[in-house]
Short mmCIF file of C-alpha atoms in Angstrom, two decimals:
data_model
loop_
_atom_site.label_atom_id
_atom_site.label_comp_id
_atom_site.label_asym_id
_atom_site.label_seq_id
_atom_site.Cartn_x
_atom_site.Cartn_y
_atom_site.Cartn_z
CA MET A 27 -39.06 -12.44 -18.24
CA ILE A 28 -38.77 -16.21 -18.13
CA LEU A 29 -39.96 -18.91 -15.75
CA SER A 30 -38.17 -22.21 -16.29
CA GLY A 31 -39.87 -25.56 -15.87
CA ALA A 32 -38.71 -27.59 -12.89
CA LYS A 33 -39.60 -31.00 -14.38
CA GLY A 34 -40.13 -32.76 -17.69
CA PRO A 35 -39.87 -31.11 -21.12
CA ALA A 36 -38.72 -27.52 -21.44
CA ARG A 37 -41.44 -25.17 -20.26
CA ALA A 38 -41.37 -21.41 -20.05
CA VAL A 39 -43.48 -18.37 -19.42
CA CYS A 40 -42.27 -14.88 -20.23
CA ALA A 41 -43.58 -11.38 -20.77
CA VAL A 42 -44.51 -10.11 -24.25
CA PRO A 43 -45.05 -6.55 -25.47
CA ALA A 44 -48.38 -6.74 -27.29
CA VAL A 45 -52.09 -7.40 -26.76
CA LEU A 46 -53.15 -10.43 -28.80
CA ALA A 47 -55.94 -11.51 -31.16
CA LEU A 48 -57.44 -14.86 -32.19
CA TRP A 49 -55.99 -17.28 -34.71
CA PRO A 50 -56.83 -16.53 -38.40
CA ALA A 51 -60.07 -18.04 -39.70
CA ALA A 52 -60.17 -21.04 -42.04
CA ALA A 53 -62.50 -21.35 -45.02
CA LEU A 54 -65.45 -23.75 -45.11
CA ALA A 55 -64.98 -26.68 -47.50
CA ASP A 56 -67.72 -27.68 -50.01
CA GLU A 57 -68.22 -31.19 -48.59
CA VAL A 58 -70.28 -32.89 -45.89
CA CYS A 59 -70.36 -30.90 -42.65
CA LEU A 60 -71.37 -31.89 -39.12
CA ALA A 61 -74.52 -30.49 -37.51
CA VAL A 62 -74.06 -30.60 -33.73
CA THR A 63 -76.52 -29.84 -30.95
CA LEU A 64 -75.27 -28.84 -27.49
CA SER A 65 -77.14 -28.16 -24.26
CA GLY A 66 -76.39 -26.56 -20.91
CA PRO A 67 -77.90 -24.31 -18.25
CA SER A 68 -76.23 -21.19 -19.63
CA VAL A 69 -76.24 -22.07 -23.32
CA ALA A 70 -78.68 -19.26 -24.14
CA VAL A 71 -75.91 -16.72 -23.53
CA GLU A 72 -73.01 -18.81 -24.86
CA GLY A 73 -73.70 -18.19 -28.56
CA PRO A 74 -71.17 -15.36 -29.05
CA ALA A 75 -68.41 -17.23 -27.17
CA LEU A 76 -69.02 -20.43 -29.16
CA ALA A 77 -69.07 -18.47 -32.42
CA ALA A 78 -65.73 -16.86 -31.56
CA ARG A 79 -64.24 -20.25 -30.65
CA LEU A 80 -65.35 -21.94 -33.87
CA ALA A 81 -64.59 -19.12 -36.32
CA PRO A 82 -60.88 -20.00 -36.70
CA TRP A 83 -61.90 -23.49 -37.87
CA GLY A 84 -64.73 -22.31 -40.17
CA GLY A 85 -67.49 -23.38 -37.79
CA ALA A 86 -70.58 -21.32 -36.95
CA VAL A 87 -73.47 -21.08 -34.50
CA VAL A 88 -76.72 -21.75 -36.35
CA SER A 89 -79.37 -21.21 -33.67
CA VAL A 90 -80.10 -21.06 -29.94
CA ALA A 91 -83.42 -22.45 -28.70
CA ALA A 92 -85.15 -22.63 -25.32
CA PRO A 93 -86.75 -25.97 -24.28
CA ASP A 94 -90.41 -26.51 -25.10
CA ALA A 95 -92.81 -25.42 -22.37
CA ASP A 96 -94.34 -28.93 -22.13
CA MET A 97 -90.95 -30.59 -21.55
CA ALA A 98 -89.68 -31.65 -18.13
CA ASP A 99 -88.36 -29.02 -15.77
CA THR A 100 -84.89 -30.56 -16.17
CA ALA A 101 -84.81 -29.74 -19.90
CA GLN A 102 -82.09 -27.26 -20.85
CA PRO A 103 -81.79 -24.81 -23.74
CA GLU A 104 -79.89 -25.95 -26.81
CA VAL A 105 -77.52 -24.43 -29.32
CA ALA A 106 -76.98 -25.77 -32.85
CA VAL A 107 -73.59 -25.38 -34.52
CA MET A 108 -72.28 -26.32 -37.97
CA LEU A 109 -68.74 -27.69 -38.30
CA PRO A 110 -66.76 -27.94 -41.55
CA PRO A 111 -65.47 -31.28 -42.91
CA ASP A 112 -61.93 -30.62 -41.75
CA PHE A 113 -62.88 -29.76 -38.16
CA PRO A 114 -60.64 -31.82 -35.80
CA TRP A 115 -63.55 -33.70 -34.21
CA HIS A 116 -61.58 -36.14 -32.05
CA ASP A 117 -59.29 -33.51 -30.51
CA GLY A 118 -61.52 -30.49 -30.95
CA GLN A 119 -64.55 -31.42 -28.85
CA ALA A 120 -63.09 -29.39 -25.97
CA LEU A 121 -63.84 -26.27 -28.04
CA LEU A 122 -67.53 -27.17 -27.88
CA LEU A 123 -67.82 -28.47 -24.34
CA ARG A 124 -65.20 -27.11 -21.93
CA PRO A 125 -65.57 -23.74 -20.14
CA GLY A 126 -61.95 -22.69 -20.74
CA ARG A 127 -61.49 -21.29 -17.23
CA LEU A 128 -57.94 -20.04 -16.71
CA SER A 129 -56.43 -20.10 -13.21
CA PHE A 130 -53.08 -19.90 -11.42
CA HIS A 131 -52.20 -22.07 -8.40
CA ALA A 132 -49.48 -22.76 -5.89
CA VAL A 133 -48.09 -26.28 -6.19
CA LEU A 134 -48.84 -28.33 -3.05
CA GLY A 135 -46.40 -31.22 -3.28
CA SER A 136 -43.47 -32.76 -5.12
CA ASP A 137 -45.91 -34.54 -7.45
CA GLY A 138 -47.10 -31.19 -8.81
CA SER A 139 -50.59 -31.47 -7.32
CA ILE A 140 -52.71 -28.37 -6.74
CA ASP A 141 -55.87 -27.48 -4.87
CA PRO A 142 -58.30 -26.75 -7.76
CA GLU A 143 -60.61 -24.91 -5.34
CA GLY A 144 -57.82 -22.72 -3.97
CA ALA A 145 -56.64 -20.73 -6.98
CA LEU A 146 -54.32 -17.78 -6.35
CA ILE A 147 -55.85 -16.16 -9.44
CA ASP A 148 -59.17 -17.53 -10.69
CA ALA A 149 -60.69 -16.72 -14.10
CA PRO A 150 -58.79 -13.47 -14.73
CA GLY A 151 -60.02 -11.21 -17.50
CA VAL A 152 -58.26 -12.03 -20.77
CA LEU A 153 -57.67 -9.31 -23.35
CA GLY A 154 -56.24 -11.71 -25.91
CA ALA A 155 -54.97 -15.24 -26.49
CA GLU A 156 -53.16 -16.58 -29.53
CA MET A 157 -51.01 -19.46 -30.70
CA ARG A 158 -47.81 -18.26 -32.33
CA ILE A 159 -44.65 -19.90 -33.59
CA ASP A 160 -41.56 -18.35 -31.99
CA GLN A 161 -37.89 -19.33 -32.10
CA THR A 162 -38.49 -22.30 -29.79
CA GLY A 163 -41.63 -23.61 -31.52
CA PRO A 164 -45.37 -23.24 -30.86
CA ALA A 165 -46.27 -20.99 -27.93
CA LEU A 166 -49.42 -19.64 -26.28
CA PHE A 167 -49.45 -15.85 -25.96
CA LEU A 168 -51.72 -14.42 -23.25
CA ALA A 169 -52.63 -10.86 -22.28
CA LEU A 170 -54.58 -10.30 -19.04
CA ASP A 171 -56.67 -7.25 -18.21
CA ALA A 172 -55.56 -4.67 -15.66
CA ASP A 173 -56.90 -6.57 -12.63
CA GLY A 174 -55.40 -9.84 -13.83
CA ALA A 175 -52.07 -8.18 -14.57
CA TYR A 176 -51.92 -6.69 -11.07
CA ALA A 177 -52.78 -10.04 -9.47
CA LEU A 178 -50.18 -11.90 -11.56
CA ALA A 179 -47.48 -9.37 -10.62
CA GLN A 180 -48.32 -9.83 -6.92
CA VAL A 181 -48.41 -13.62 -7.12
CA THR A 182 -45.15 -13.96 -9.05
CA SER A 183 -43.47 -11.56 -6.62
CA ASP A 184 -44.59 -13.72 -3.69
CA LEU A 185 -43.55 -17.00 -5.37
CA LEU A 186 -40.03 -16.12 -6.48
CA GLY A 187 -38.05 -19.35 -6.62
CA ASP A 188 -41.20 -21.47 -6.22
CA THR A 189 -43.47 -23.18 -8.74
CA LEU A 190 -46.60 -21.60 -10.18
CA ALA A 191 -49.12 -23.92 -11.83
CA ILE A 192 -51.16 -22.64 -14.77
CA ALA A 193 -54.44 -24.54 -15.14
CA LEU A 194 -57.27 -24.75 -17.65
CA ASP A 195 -60.56 -25.94 -16.13
CA GLY A 196 -58.63 -27.14 -13.07
CA GLU A 197 -56.20 -29.23 -15.14
CA VAL A 198 -52.56 -28.15 -14.92
CA ILE A 199 -51.17 -27.38 -18.36
CA MET A 200 -47.82 -26.10 -17.12
CA ALA A 201 -45.97 -25.63 -13.82
CA PRO A 202 -42.89 -23.43 -14.35
CA ARG A 203 -40.57 -22.12 -11.67
CA VAL A 204 -40.91 -18.38 -11.01
CA MET A 205 -37.57 -16.72 -11.69
CA GLU A 206 -38.80 -13.12 -11.53
CA ALA A 207 -41.98 -11.13 -11.13
CA ILE A 208 -44.11 -10.65 -14.26
CA PRO A 209 -45.57 -7.14 -14.62
CA GLY A 210 -48.02 -6.13 -17.33
CA GLY A 211 -49.99 -9.37 -17.45
CA GLN A 212 -48.54 -10.45 -20.80
CA LEU A 213 -47.16 -14.00 -21.06
CA ILE A 214 -45.69 -16.53 -23.42
CA VAL A 215 -46.41 -20.14 -22.43
CA SER A 216 -44.45 -22.86 -24.23
CA GLY A 217 -43.58 -26.48 -23.63
CA ARG A 218 -44.90 -29.91 -24.52
CA PHE A 219 -47.93 -28.85 -26.58
CA GLY A 220 -48.23 -28.76 -30.37
CA ALA A 221 -49.57 -25.89 -32.46
CA ALA A 222 -53.07 -27.36 -32.88
CA GLU A 223 -53.52 -28.01 -29.16
CA LEU A 224 -52.26 -24.55 -28.22
CA GLY A 225 -54.56 -22.99 -30.82
CA GLN A 226 -57.54 -24.68 -29.22
CA MET A 227 -56.44 -23.58 -25.74
CA ALA A 228 -56.12 -20.00 -27.00
CA ALA A 229 -59.64 -20.07 -28.46
CA MET A 230 -61.11 -21.43 -25.21
CA ILE A 231 -59.25 -18.96 -22.98
CA ALA A 232 -60.13 -15.99 -25.19
CA SER A 233 -63.84 -16.95 -25.22
CA PRO A 234 -64.66 -18.78 -21.95
CA LEU A 235 -68.05 -20.36 -21.30
CA SER A 236 -70.01 -19.90 -18.08
CA SER A 237 -70.33 -23.66 -17.53
CA PRO A 238 -69.63 -26.95 -19.34
CA LEU A 239 -71.92 -27.92 -22.22
CA THR A 240 -73.27 -31.37 -23.08
CA LEU A 241 -73.13 -32.99 -26.51
CA LYS A 242 -76.66 -34.06 -27.51
CA THR A 243 -76.68 -34.92 -31.23
CA VAL A 244 -74.21 -35.17 -34.11
CA ALA A 245 -75.32 -35.68 -37.73
CA GLU A 246 -73.95 -35.22 -41.22
CA ALA A 247 -75.37 -32.21 -43.05
CA GLU A 248 -74.95 -30.35 -46.30
CA CYS A 249 -72.42 -27.56 -45.91
CA PRO A 250 -73.69 -23.99 -46.25
CA ALA A 251 -73.14 -22.46 -49.67
CA SER A 252 -70.09 -20.23 -49.93
CA ASP A 253 -70.42 -16.48 -50.52
CA ALA A 254 -69.00 -16.97 -54.01
CA ALA A 255 -71.70 -19.55 -54.84
CA ASP A 256 -74.42 -17.26 -53.47
CA ALA A 257 -73.19 -14.43 -55.65
CA ASN A 258 -73.63 -16.62 -58.76
#
């Protein structure tokens, strides 16, 4: 099932037959790594989600620490992560900081604007998200849980012939025209994004954070020894 983009570069969303997994992991290089400290109100429970996000790029969560008791009441817990030398720092900071909240919206005007507070489907459960290369190029494959699938089928049935905006953290990433209802909650999203950008989106959507995180410190650090080196 395909939804064709009404404006700009070719954009499409269609159903797919399989539940999806994360992008394959990359190995850590034996060079200088980046030690990064993040903070946020919910960071104490964000360790597993951050670890899942960073694994495809060879990154890892090192520790999670609560603020010292003698610090100000505004102090927030921190999480330390280690990033490999080839981590895409300039474009990849979203993996560390953004919640990755998926939502679906009706388009309000001809300029493609939406009401970010009025999502038709907000933060649906995601069973899987993955970047794949299909016959048209890089694409984002999504699989929603049962509740999300039901909601998407209802929304696409109601919006036949209209435009449905797909947003990440309130920012529209695609606004295709609904050509037919989408049952099953399984989608292919393609368009103006490259493979690296779609891979990052997939990692964020598959492992959302409860709230945005703040970058506190960044420093060069010795990379962890590889398993092979440890064995010797």
